[in-house]
Amino acid sequence: MNFQPFIEDAEDLYQNAPFGYMTMREDGLIVNINATLLKWLDYPRDEIVRQKSFQDFLGMGEKIYFETHLMPLLQMQGEVSEINLSLKTKGLARLPTLINARRILNQSDLQPVYRFSVLDITQRKQYELELKKAREKADQTVLRLKQINQDLEQFAYTASHDLQAPLNTISGLIGLLEKKVKLSSGNNERQYFSLIKSNTQRMKLMIKDLLEYSKIDENELEFESVSLNEVCEFALEMIRDQVNKENATFIIPELPTIYGHKIQLVRLFQNLFSNAIKYRSNEDPIIKVTYEDKGDKIKVLVKDNGMGFEMKYADQIFGFMKRLHSHDSISGTGIGLSACKRILEIHGGTIGAQSVPGKGSTFFFTLPKFPDRENFKG
Amino acid sequence: MKNKIKQRNNVNILGNGNQPMVFAHGFGCDQHMWRYITPAFEEDYQIILFDHVGSGKSDQSAYDFEKYDSLHGYADDLIEICDELQLKQVIFVGHSVSSIIGALASIKRPDLFEKLVLIGPSPCYINKDGYFGGFTRQDIDELVETLENNYLGWSSYITPVIIGNPEMPEYSEELRNSFCSMNPEIARHFAKVTFLGDNREDLSKVLTSSLIIQCHPDVIAPVKVGEFVHQQIPNSTYELLDASGHCPHLTAPDKVISHMQTFLNRAD
């Protein structure tokens, strides 16, 4: 097969290319313009060529831009690219364009001329404006949500904090009553009393956890290099009574240093350790911590030999105030694990769990090795 | 301290002469715009080039929105540069807004300056109280919009502000390399300070011998404005150049040099 080379008609290409072309002198006077641009601007050729300057198609503000930026750039660099200007059509509509220009030194003329290619970006400009509007709206929404979130956190803190005092009084009075009033076993009053007591305890626990949860505020956190071994020691110290009472064993190897907020990390480990003991099996609790190096992240695993759970609940357990057990069987508020999740979110990490009922559970999470606040989710 | 100011304003010194000639660029550009003028004076003068803070390769972090909220902030910088370099009998050459910056500096410290060359000066761009500046407030708002559309290319609205973003050095580098580049926030502010200011009252206080170089036609600083400046500055010479546009030092450097030489060689 023989192909004849396709010869472009240069004049036709210049006049009818899907692009505007024009040539102007240094003072702006237009000396040539193609048919496409004439059509866009809605002018006959003889009204433009050697009659109008490029500046005539600009608004006043754009004229200043032309004189202070575009022309100096062209004179200094010999070319400009992607300049966004709106050209006025004959009917005074504005045509959004993107302009590239280049200086041509015409040998027959001492004065240089400038060739402009003009791209109609009406649709793109519309799209740009829509994007801009959407972004402004999104920025406002984020700002509003942040404020609402802050208010809610403040509310949760204030409410739980203020609820503590009267509850402590009630709890104290119940203790006093228990000592002073003799209730014979078996009667209703004794049962009521016992219910009041256990519910008061439960409420105390809930308020304590809520208060803890509301304190996880990423805005006030200062991140630093933290030794995970030190964090584990602190966490164990916090639950020492529980560890001793349940005869739990912890196996913790040498752990790396990560980048995070120490107090929040102690809270994270404390919650996980405490859960591993609380949801124990008949065997004495054995909790083993291991880690895997994942480049710029560390994956930490906390494995126990407890009662475990069905994997269909694996996501549910991290929900706020979600529990798999009734308060009567194993006390709790369902706040601990959701607090863990929130702490990890602030650290830019994730948390998950693997479990087999009766065989124990493994909780795993990732933490960053180095500072990179940009990646942290608020 | 000396280096700090030199760095802040990206001061460059060249030439073989003794008498200092300080060049100040106009809005939207940097010291490179003097490249066609300075060679003519290098033999006989000490040439001092600098960028206004916020422009060119100046220290962008030194841009204080309060300080540069009027042209006095820039005039103070000019005086600081002269003092640090221990300049005397300075020939000041200012383009556009820098004409007024030089005029303000000469009012504050007349002892520093011997002569002022003002290219396309305008003390007030807005038409008001019967005065013709050439522009309305709306025109300046339109300029600011055009600047916003162009400082980072047409899509600047969509991308976050990337200048000074240490995580995207390639962008900052690209912008630094581009003549006439500015941080969009600074460009917007500088545009407003330049085009919305009114220094008409100051002109009569300029006692230094001044040359006004006026182009025709010049949409930024029209002839009427140049004539006004000439009327107001007592000891001034007015030259109407046979050149159009606002940057004769780029388009007609020979004419600018010629008028400057005549003015400088004239005994006052």
XYZ file of C-alpha atoms in Angstrom:
646
model
C 0.000 0.000 0.000
C 1.325 3.410 -0.971
C 0.185 6.428 0.992
C 0.396 9.861 -0.547
C 1.637 12.367 2.050
C -1.178 14.680 3.082
C -0.350 18.277 2.255
C -1.872 20.884 4.569
C -3.174 24.061 3.038
C -1.292 26.544 5.261
C -3.623 29.475 4.620
C -6.717 27.397 5.267
C -5.114 26.027 8.413
C -4.323 29.564 9.622
C -7.749 30.952 8.861
C -9.947 28.091 9.965
C -8.011 26.273 12.663
C -10.162 25.640 15.767
C -7.944 28.238 17.421
C -7.810 32.012 17.292
C -4.644 33.567 15.872
C -3.617 37.165 15.661
C -0.488 39.224 15.220
C 0.095 42.603 16.826
C 2.777 45.247 16.820
C 4.619 46.353 19.923
C 2.094 49.141 20.514
C -0.737 46.622 20.338
C -2.019 47.429 16.840
C -3.413 44.260 15.250
C -1.865 43.573 11.846
C -3.368 40.160 11.154
C -6.140 37.983 12.571
C -7.592 34.631 11.508
C -11.176 33.882 10.506
C -11.848 31.787 13.601
C -11.031 34.636 16.003
C -13.002 37.103 13.870
C -15.989 34.799 14.157
C -15.587 34.496 17.920
C -15.288 38.278 18.308
C -18.075 38.867 15.781
C -16.153 41.489 13.786
C -15.514 41.890 10.047
C -11.798 41.821 9.213
C -11.590 45.426 7.985
C -12.839 46.743 11.324
C -9.935 45.128 13.137
C -6.823 44.846 11.006
C -4.793 48.063 11.453
C -7.860 49.603 13.081
C -7.883 48.117 16.549
C -5.310 47.352 19.204
C -5.293 44.221 21.296
C -5.990 46.432 24.337
C -9.285 47.541 22.774
C -10.681 44.095 23.513
C -9.800 44.296 27.214
C -11.577 45.732 30.226
C -9.820 48.516 32.133
C -8.401 46.220 34.836
C -7.108 43.851 32.188
C -5.499 46.758 30.359
C -3.452 47.447 33.493
C -2.493 43.792 33.586
C -1.524 43.957 29.924
C 0.743 46.976 30.469
C 2.283 45.929 33.788
C 2.633 42.192 33.244
C 1.912 40.821 29.794
C 3.918 43.297 27.706
C 6.934 43.444 30.084
C 6.945 39.627 30.096
C 6.807 39.471 26.311
C 9.545 42.065 26.010
C 11.772 40.399 28.596
C 11.168 36.733 27.882
C 9.941 36.809 24.316
C 6.940 34.647 25.171
C 4.106 34.132 27.644
C 1.803 31.212 28.193
C -1.583 30.459 29.679
C -2.681 34.013 30.315
C -6.362 34.169 31.148
C -8.068 37.253 29.717
C -11.655 37.959 28.691
C -11.953 39.516 25.255
C -14.842 41.869 24.491
C -16.838 40.868 21.418
C -18.528 43.382 19.154
C -21.779 42.837 21.018
C -19.840 43.540 24.270
C -20.110 39.955 25.486
C -17.003 38.637 27.261
C -15.166 35.694 25.755
C -12.994 33.902 28.325
C -9.723 32.926 26.658
C -6.385 31.408 27.380
C -3.586 33.157 25.520
C -0.104 32.087 24.501
C 2.077 34.634 22.751
C 5.518 34.842 21.213
C 7.722 37.621 19.885
C 8.706 37.283 16.227
C 11.600 39.309 14.904
C 10.561 40.125 11.391
C 13.670 40.743 9.342
C 12.047 43.142 6.915
C 10.795 45.288 9.786
C 12.869 46.676 12.615
C 9.955 46.462 15.001
C 9.153 43.055 16.443
C 5.643 41.638 16.132
C 3.849 39.353 18.560
C 1.852 36.293 17.542
C -1.026 35.332 19.808
C -2.833 32.022 19.894
C -6.222 32.318 21.542
C -8.173 29.413 22.993
C -11.865 29.769 23.806
C -12.310 28.467 27.362
C -15.949 29.391 27.928
C -16.918 25.912 29.079
C -13.760 25.431 31.086
C -14.217 28.812 32.777
C -17.756 27.847 33.696
C -16.441 24.617 35.133
C -13.733 26.505 36.986
C -16.280 28.881 38.485
C -18.460 25.957 39.551
C -15.464 24.275 41.145
C -14.526 27.476 42.887
C -18.065 27.854 44.218
C -18.110 24.224 45.356
C -14.782 24.655 47.080
C -15.891 27.801 48.872
C -19.047 26.009 49.982
C -17.055 22.993 51.164
C -14.659 25.272 53.074
C -17.587 26.942 54.792
C -19.170 23.600 55.657
C -15.923 22.306 57.122
C -15.621 25.450 59.195
C -19.196 25.124 60.415
C -18.789 21.421 61.210
C -15.579 22.085 63.093
C -17.383 24.667 65.208
C -20.300 22.306 65.855
C -17.892 19.528 66.750
C -16.022 21.777 69.119
C -19.266 22.860 70.761
C -20.391 19.250 71.103
C -17.114 18.218 72.663
C -17.341 21.121 75.049
C -20.934 20.160 75.839
C -20.010 16.518 76.463
C -17.179 17.574 78.722
C -19.229 20.079 80.676
C -22.256 17.791 80.988
C -20.296 14.762 82.134
C -18.128 16.843 84.426
C -21.102 18.553 86.043
C -23.024 15.293 86.385
C -20.207 13.802 88.427
C -20.706 15.944 91.517
C -24.391 15.164 92.262
C -23.810 11.522 91.386
C -20.942 11.303 93.850
C -23.253 12.731 96.501
C -25.963 10.163 95.684
C -23.402 7.386 95.682
C -22.076 8.526 99.075
C -25.575 8.727 100.548
C -26.378 5.213 99.302
C -23.275 3.995 101.130
C -24.434 5.723 104.317
C -27.983 4.345 103.965
C -26.643 0.856 103.454
C -24.837 1.073 106.772
C -27.685 2.699 108.737
C -30.827 1.029 107.420
C -31.152 -2.654 108.010
C -33.069 -4.332 105.207
C -34.035 -7.925 105.648
C -33.089 -10.199 102.796
C -35.749 -11.311 100.383
C -38.017 -8.275 100.513
C -38.633 -5.893 97.635
C -36.970 -2.895 99.307
C -33.677 -4.733 99.515
C -33.894 -5.612 95.825
C -34.727 -2.006 94.905
C -31.823 -0.802 96.954
C -29.447 -3.168 95.213
C -30.690 -1.975 91.800
C -30.240 1.682 92.791
C -26.717 0.893 93.890
C -25.658 -0.989 90.749
C -27.248 1.571 88.437
C -25.485 4.374 90.243
C -22.193 2.533 89.740
C -22.982 2.081 86.078
C -23.800 5.747 85.652
C -20.546 6.682 87.353
C -18.632 4.499 84.921
C -20.433 5.987 81.932
C -19.748 9.524 83.052
C -16.095 8.707 83.666
C -15.723 7.209 80.170
C -17.634 10.038 78.507
C -15.369 12.513 80.224
C -12.307 10.619 79.000
C -13.690 10.471 75.465
C -14.430 14.172 75.313
C -10.850 14.906 76.339
C -9.556 13.444 73.054
C -9.353 16.720 71.219
C -6.878 16.806 68.378
C -6.592 20.576 68.454
C -4.769 20.615 71.732
C -2.423 17.724 71.064
C 1.304 18.138 70.813
C 3.059 15.278 69.092
C 6.499 14.071 70.025
C 8.745 11.004 69.826
C 7.308 8.447 72.222
C 8.762 5.130 73.399
C 6.038 2.483 73.138
C 7.656 0.513 75.993
C 7.286 3.504 78.236
C 3.669 3.880 77.113
C 2.967 0.206 77.965
C 4.537 0.600 81.407
C 2.372 3.614 82.164
C -0.732 1.814 80.911
C -0.005 -1.236 83.109
C 0.588 1.008 86.092
C -2.860 2.502 85.591
C -4.563 -0.919 85.734
C -2.239 -2.563 88.250
C -5.074 -3.598 90.613
C -6.955 -5.307 87.787
C -3.784 -7.091 86.591
C -3.048 -8.404 90.074
C -6.627 -9.371 90.830
C -7.062 -11.368 87.618
C -3.534 -12.811 87.722
C -2.814 -11.535 84.202
C 0.550 -11.960 82.465
C 1.885 -9.467 79.949
C 4.579 -10.338 77.404
C 5.991 -7.147 75.940
C 9.149 -7.199 73.762
C 11.375 -4.247 73.047
C 9.125 -1.859 71.085
C 10.119 0.986 68.754
C 9.733 4.704 69.254
C 6.898 6.283 67.319
C 5.559 9.789 66.787
C 2.443 10.666 68.690
C 0.753 11.993 71.796
C 1.947 10.173 74.891
C -1.092 10.541 77.139
C -3.473 9.488 74.383
C -1.301 6.478 73.568
C -1.271 5.441 77.237
C -5.070 5.665 77.158
C -5.122 3.502 74.001
C -2.984 0.728 75.520
C -4.755 0.984 78.854
C -8.133 0.414 77.173
C -6.869 -2.522 75.127
C -5.056 -4.151 78.082
C -7.996 -3.646 80.390
C -10.400 -5.148 77.813
C -8.093 -8.140 77.296
C -8.376 -8.868 81.016
C -12.061 -8.010 81.358
C -13.167 -10.279 78.506
C -11.087 -13.171 79.793
C -11.699 -16.883 79.429
C -11.402 -19.428 82.224
C -7.664 -19.479 81.801
C -5.480 -16.854 83.426
C -5.174 -13.936 80.993
C -1.974 -13.902 78.914
C -1.554 -10.780 76.784
C 1.191 -10.584 74.210
C 2.273 -7.426 72.401
C 4.169 -7.683 69.089
C 4.886 -5.277 66.246
C 5.684 -5.249 62.542
C 7.728 -2.588 60.754
C 5.746 -1.252 57.781
C 8.147 1.358 56.392
C 7.026 4.709 57.709
C 4.471 3.029 59.973
C 4.500 0.565 62.833
C 1.790 -2.059 63.147
C 1.216 -3.076 66.776
C -0.657 -6.271 67.718
C -2.184 -6.998 71.133
C -3.124 -10.662 71.387
C -5.046 -12.234 74.267
C -6.324 -15.676 75.219
C -9.714 -14.355 76.250
C -13.285 -15.289 75.324
C -13.054 -13.821 71.792
C -16.043 -12.806 69.690
C -17.765 -13.588 66.410
C -16.066 -11.843 63.477
C -19.403 -10.440 62.287
C -19.130 -8.004 65.206
C -15.555 -6.949 64.311
C -16.599 -3.476 63.092
C -19.432 -2.980 65.531
C -17.212 -3.161 68.606
C -15.532 0.155 67.688
C -18.865 2.003 67.491
C -19.639 4.646 70.090
C -21.432 3.050 73.093
C -21.812 -0.249 71.214
C -21.445 -3.386 73.312
C -21.671 -7.123 72.711
C -22.410 -7.910 76.351
C -25.059 -6.647 78.734
C -23.909 -4.438 81.529
C -25.055 -7.032 84.032
C -22.823 -9.796 82.653
C -19.708 -7.691 82.074
C -19.795 -4.038 83.107
C -18.816 -1.441 80.534
C -20.036 1.528 78.536
C -18.959 0.815 74.945
C -16.851 3.939 74.943
C -13.381 2.414 75.446
C -12.856 0.966 71.946
C -14.459 3.915 70.181
C -12.039 6.112 72.127
C -9.201 3.887 70.828
C -10.454 4.368 67.294
C -10.607 8.120 67.744
C -7.082 8.247 69.185
C -5.792 6.349 66.158
C -7.649 8.613 63.760
C -5.925 11.592 65.319
C -2.607 9.792 64.819
C -3.387 9.044 61.177
C -3.664 5.322 61.915
C -6.314 2.608 61.820
C -7.474 -0.086 64.223
C -9.006 -3.495 63.655
C -9.489 -6.854 65.343
C -9.319 -10.569 64.563
C -11.028 -13.055 66.831
C -12.232 -16.634 67.224
C -14.824 -17.247 69.935
C -13.207 -19.171 72.754
C -9.708 -18.748 71.337
C -8.938 -15.124 72.082
C -8.667 -11.902 70.131
C -5.946 -9.860 68.460
C -6.331 -6.103 68.228
C -4.008 -4.443 65.745
C -3.356 -0.831 64.841
C -0.881 1.326 62.908
C 1.021 4.345 64.185
C 3.309 6.742 62.265
C 7.055 6.583 62.851
C 7.705 10.166 61.803
C 5.906 13.499 62.085
C 3.501 14.228 59.267
C 0.561 16.150 60.624
C -0.878 16.564 57.143
C -1.848 12.903 57.093
C -3.629 13.015 60.403
C -7.353 12.924 60.321
C -9.133 15.188 62.744
C 22.181 43.680 59.602
C 23.719 44.796 56.329
C 23.317 41.385 54.809
C 19.820 41.126 56.180
C 18.671 44.196 54.260
C 20.613 43.140 51.174
C 18.940 39.761 51.291
C 15.535 41.158 52.124
C 15.555 43.348 49.015
C 17.828 41.153 46.871
C 20.248 44.051 46.439
C 22.729 43.752 43.566
C 25.548 46.187 42.948
C 27.419 46.663 39.684
C 29.210 49.334 37.695
C 32.554 51.109 37.948
C 31.605 54.637 38.945
C 31.404 56.304 42.338
C 28.099 58.115 42.344
C 25.310 55.708 43.238
C 22.355 55.267 40.895
C 19.529 53.328 42.541
C 16.908 51.691 40.302
C 13.461 50.758 41.632
C 11.108 48.604 39.568
C 7.370 49.111 39.222
C 4.318 47.062 40.093
C 4.289 43.538 38.694
C 7.983 43.246 37.835
C 11.437 43.059 39.354
C 14.928 44.522 38.910
C 15.449 42.652 35.646
C 13.361 45.255 33.873
C 16.314 47.657 34.022
C 18.559 45.462 31.928
C 18.363 47.664 28.804
C 19.070 50.856 30.755
C 21.861 50.010 33.192
C 24.618 49.187 30.631
C 24.607 52.843 29.542
C 25.481 53.988 33.067
C 27.734 51.216 34.335
C 30.926 53.009 33.353
C 30.214 56.234 35.216
C 27.986 55.179 38.110
C 27.681 52.609 40.838
C 24.464 50.793 39.894
C 22.267 49.530 42.743
C 19.431 47.196 41.794
C 16.910 45.757 44.209
C 13.494 44.089 44.396
C 10.711 45.468 46.547
C 9.773 43.096 49.352
C 7.207 40.690 47.888
C 8.536 41.037 44.331
C 11.198 39.164 42.386
C 13.717 37.358 44.541
C 13.170 39.437 47.663
C 12.583 37.729 50.994
C 8.845 36.994 50.752
C 8.711 36.174 54.453
C 9.624 39.796 55.201
C 6.332 40.937 53.665
C 4.471 42.624 56.492
C 0.927 43.446 55.409
C 0.772 46.297 57.933
C 4.082 47.881 56.979
C 3.371 47.690 53.264
C -0.162 48.958 53.611
C 1.059 52.278 52.242
C 3.942 53.291 50.008
C 5.739 54.679 53.087
C 6.778 51.120 54.003
C 8.575 50.819 50.670
C 10.075 54.331 51.014
C 11.491 53.317 54.409
C 13.071 50.241 52.799
C 14.672 52.427 50.145
C 16.138 54.711 52.831
C 17.396 51.668 54.749
C 19.133 50.335 51.653
C 20.814 53.711 51.047
C 21.879 53.979 54.694
C 23.201 50.433 54.902
C 25.258 50.901 51.763
C 26.268 54.376 53.024
C 25.162 55.944 49.762
C 25.354 59.678 49.230
C 24.165 61.972 46.430
C 21.974 59.209 45.117
C 20.486 59.367 41.618
C 17.180 57.594 42.056
C 15.443 56.053 39.037
C 11.925 54.788 39.703
C 9.323 53.317 37.403
C 5.597 53.720 37.924
C 4.696 53.207 41.595
C 8.388 53.433 42.506
C 8.456 57.024 41.272
C 6.195 57.885 44.175
C 8.153 55.626 46.544
C 11.308 57.561 45.600
C 9.506 60.874 45.978
C 8.342 59.916 49.498
C 11.871 58.808 50.455
C 13.296 62.118 49.204
C 10.793 64.047 51.338
C 11.824 62.057 54.419
C 15.543 62.245 53.709
C 16.366 64.994 51.220
C 20.042 64.703 52.232
C 20.307 61.281 50.557
C 19.191 62.198 47.059
C 20.730 64.400 44.405
C 18.300 63.752 41.584
C 15.139 61.764 40.888
C 14.190 60.206 37.558
C 10.483 59.370 37.546
C 9.285 57.149 34.699
C 5.507 57.085 34.254
C 4.678 58.499 37.715
C 1.125 58.732 39.033
C 0.323 59.984 42.532
C -3.290 58.811 42.326
C -4.810 56.373 39.832
C -8.441 56.898 40.770
C -10.520 59.747 39.362
C -11.746 61.955 42.195
C -12.661 65.517 43.158
C -12.231 66.748 39.586
C -8.812 65.061 39.374
C -8.257 62.682 36.459
C -6.262 59.595 37.430
C -7.565 57.401 34.635
C -9.359 54.730 36.651
C -12.397 54.009 38.763
C -12.500 51.837 41.860
C -14.278 49.202 39.774
C -11.363 49.086 37.307
C -8.998 48.260 40.148
C -11.307 45.499 41.390
C -11.214 44.097 37.852
C -7.410 44.264 37.867
C -7.317 42.320 41.125
C -9.583 39.696 39.562
C -7.324 39.448 36.503
C -4.317 39.070 38.785
C -6.064 36.296 40.677
C -6.876 34.539 37.416
C -3.305 34.738 36.255
C -0.805 34.513 39.056
C -0.844 30.762 39.075
C -2.284 30.178 35.653
C -5.971 30.103 34.853
C -6.777 27.362 37.344
C -5.375 29.133 40.389
C -8.709 29.014 42.175
C -8.871 25.276 42.167
C -5.408 24.480 43.415
C -4.641 25.422 46.971
C -2.203 28.252 47.577
C 1.029 26.578 46.634
C 3.590 29.277 46.954
C 5.661 28.809 50.053
C 4.401 25.281 50.414
C 7.487 23.360 51.505
C 5.941 20.098 50.397
C 5.704 21.211 46.793
C 9.067 22.876 46.192
C 8.826 22.315 42.451
C 5.966 24.815 42.245
C 7.680 27.480 44.305
C 10.830 27.021 42.247
C 8.947 27.362 38.997
C 7.270 30.514 40.198
C 10.496 31.967 41.496
C 12.074 31.423 38.105
C 9.343 33.266 36.351
C 9.833 36.981 35.840
C 6.980 39.018 37.271
C 6.037 36.275 39.700
C 4.544 37.080 43.056
C 2.687 35.413 45.843
C -0.989 35.973 44.897
C -1.859 37.353 48.344
C 0.996 39.831 48.146
C 0.229 40.707 44.513
C -3.374 41.483 45.455
C -2.277 43.660 48.376
C 0.446 45.456 46.401
C -2.061 46.132 43.600
C -4.510 47.698 46.039
C -1.834 49.778 47.789
C -0.443 50.937 44.440
C -3.668 51.736 42.650
C -5.884 52.909 45.495
C -3.348 55.188 47.190
C -3.418 58.973 46.961
C -0.097 60.807 47.297
C -1.053 63.982 45.451
C -0.457 66.132 48.535
C 3.107 64.857 48.895
C 4.359 65.983 45.497
C 4.765 69.662 46.415
C 7.051 68.616 49.296
C 9.571 67.069 46.899
C 12.509 69.480 46.781
C 14.961 67.251 44.918
C 15.584 68.041 41.269
C 13.364 65.643 39.289
C 12.954 64.440 35.720
C 9.530 63.168 34.671
C 9.535 60.828 31.693
C 6.067 60.525 30.200
C 4.929 58.160 27.441
C 2.102 58.740 25.031
C -0.304 57.087 24.993
C 0.088 55.468 28.412
C -3.097 53.942 29.785
C -1.621 53.478 33.292
C -0.237 56.977 33.691
C -1.894 59.217 31.081
C -0.295 62.466 29.880
C -2.664 64.528 32.032
C -1.310 62.786 35.125
C 2.320 63.334 34.084
C 1.573 67.021 33.583
C -0.039 67.175 37.026
C 3.078 65.659 38.600
C 5.221 68.217 36.776
C 3.049 71.074 38.045
C 3.199 69.818 41.616
C 6.923 69.055 41.961
C 8.587 72.459 42.132
C 11.996 71.633 40.707
C 10.961 69.262 37.918
C 11.662 68.763 34.222
C 9.030 67.135 31.997
C 9.854 65.082 28.938
C 7.105 63.686 26.739
C 8.535 60.628 25.048
C 7.675 59.607 21.527
C 6.801 56.091 22.737
C 3.619 54.339 23.715
C 2.906 52.056 26.650
C 3.922 52.153 30.273
C 7.422 50.666 30.057
C 9.606 52.873 27.839
C 12.713 51.437 29.518
C 11.756 48.175 27.768
C 10.284 49.456 24.522
C 12.325 52.610 23.923
C 15.418 52.301 26.145
C 17.567 54.536 23.922
C 15.174 57.432 24.299
C 14.989 56.972 28.056
C 18.803 56.828 28.322
C 19.202 59.908 26.190
C 16.810 62.001 28.324
C 18.410 60.727 31.501
C 21.886 61.641 30.307
C 20.805 65.160 29.351
C 19.163 65.595 32.738
C 22.106 64.187 34.691
C 24.701 66.210 32.829
C 22.788 69.416 33.350
C 24.147 71.551 36.163
C 21.331 72.534 38.527
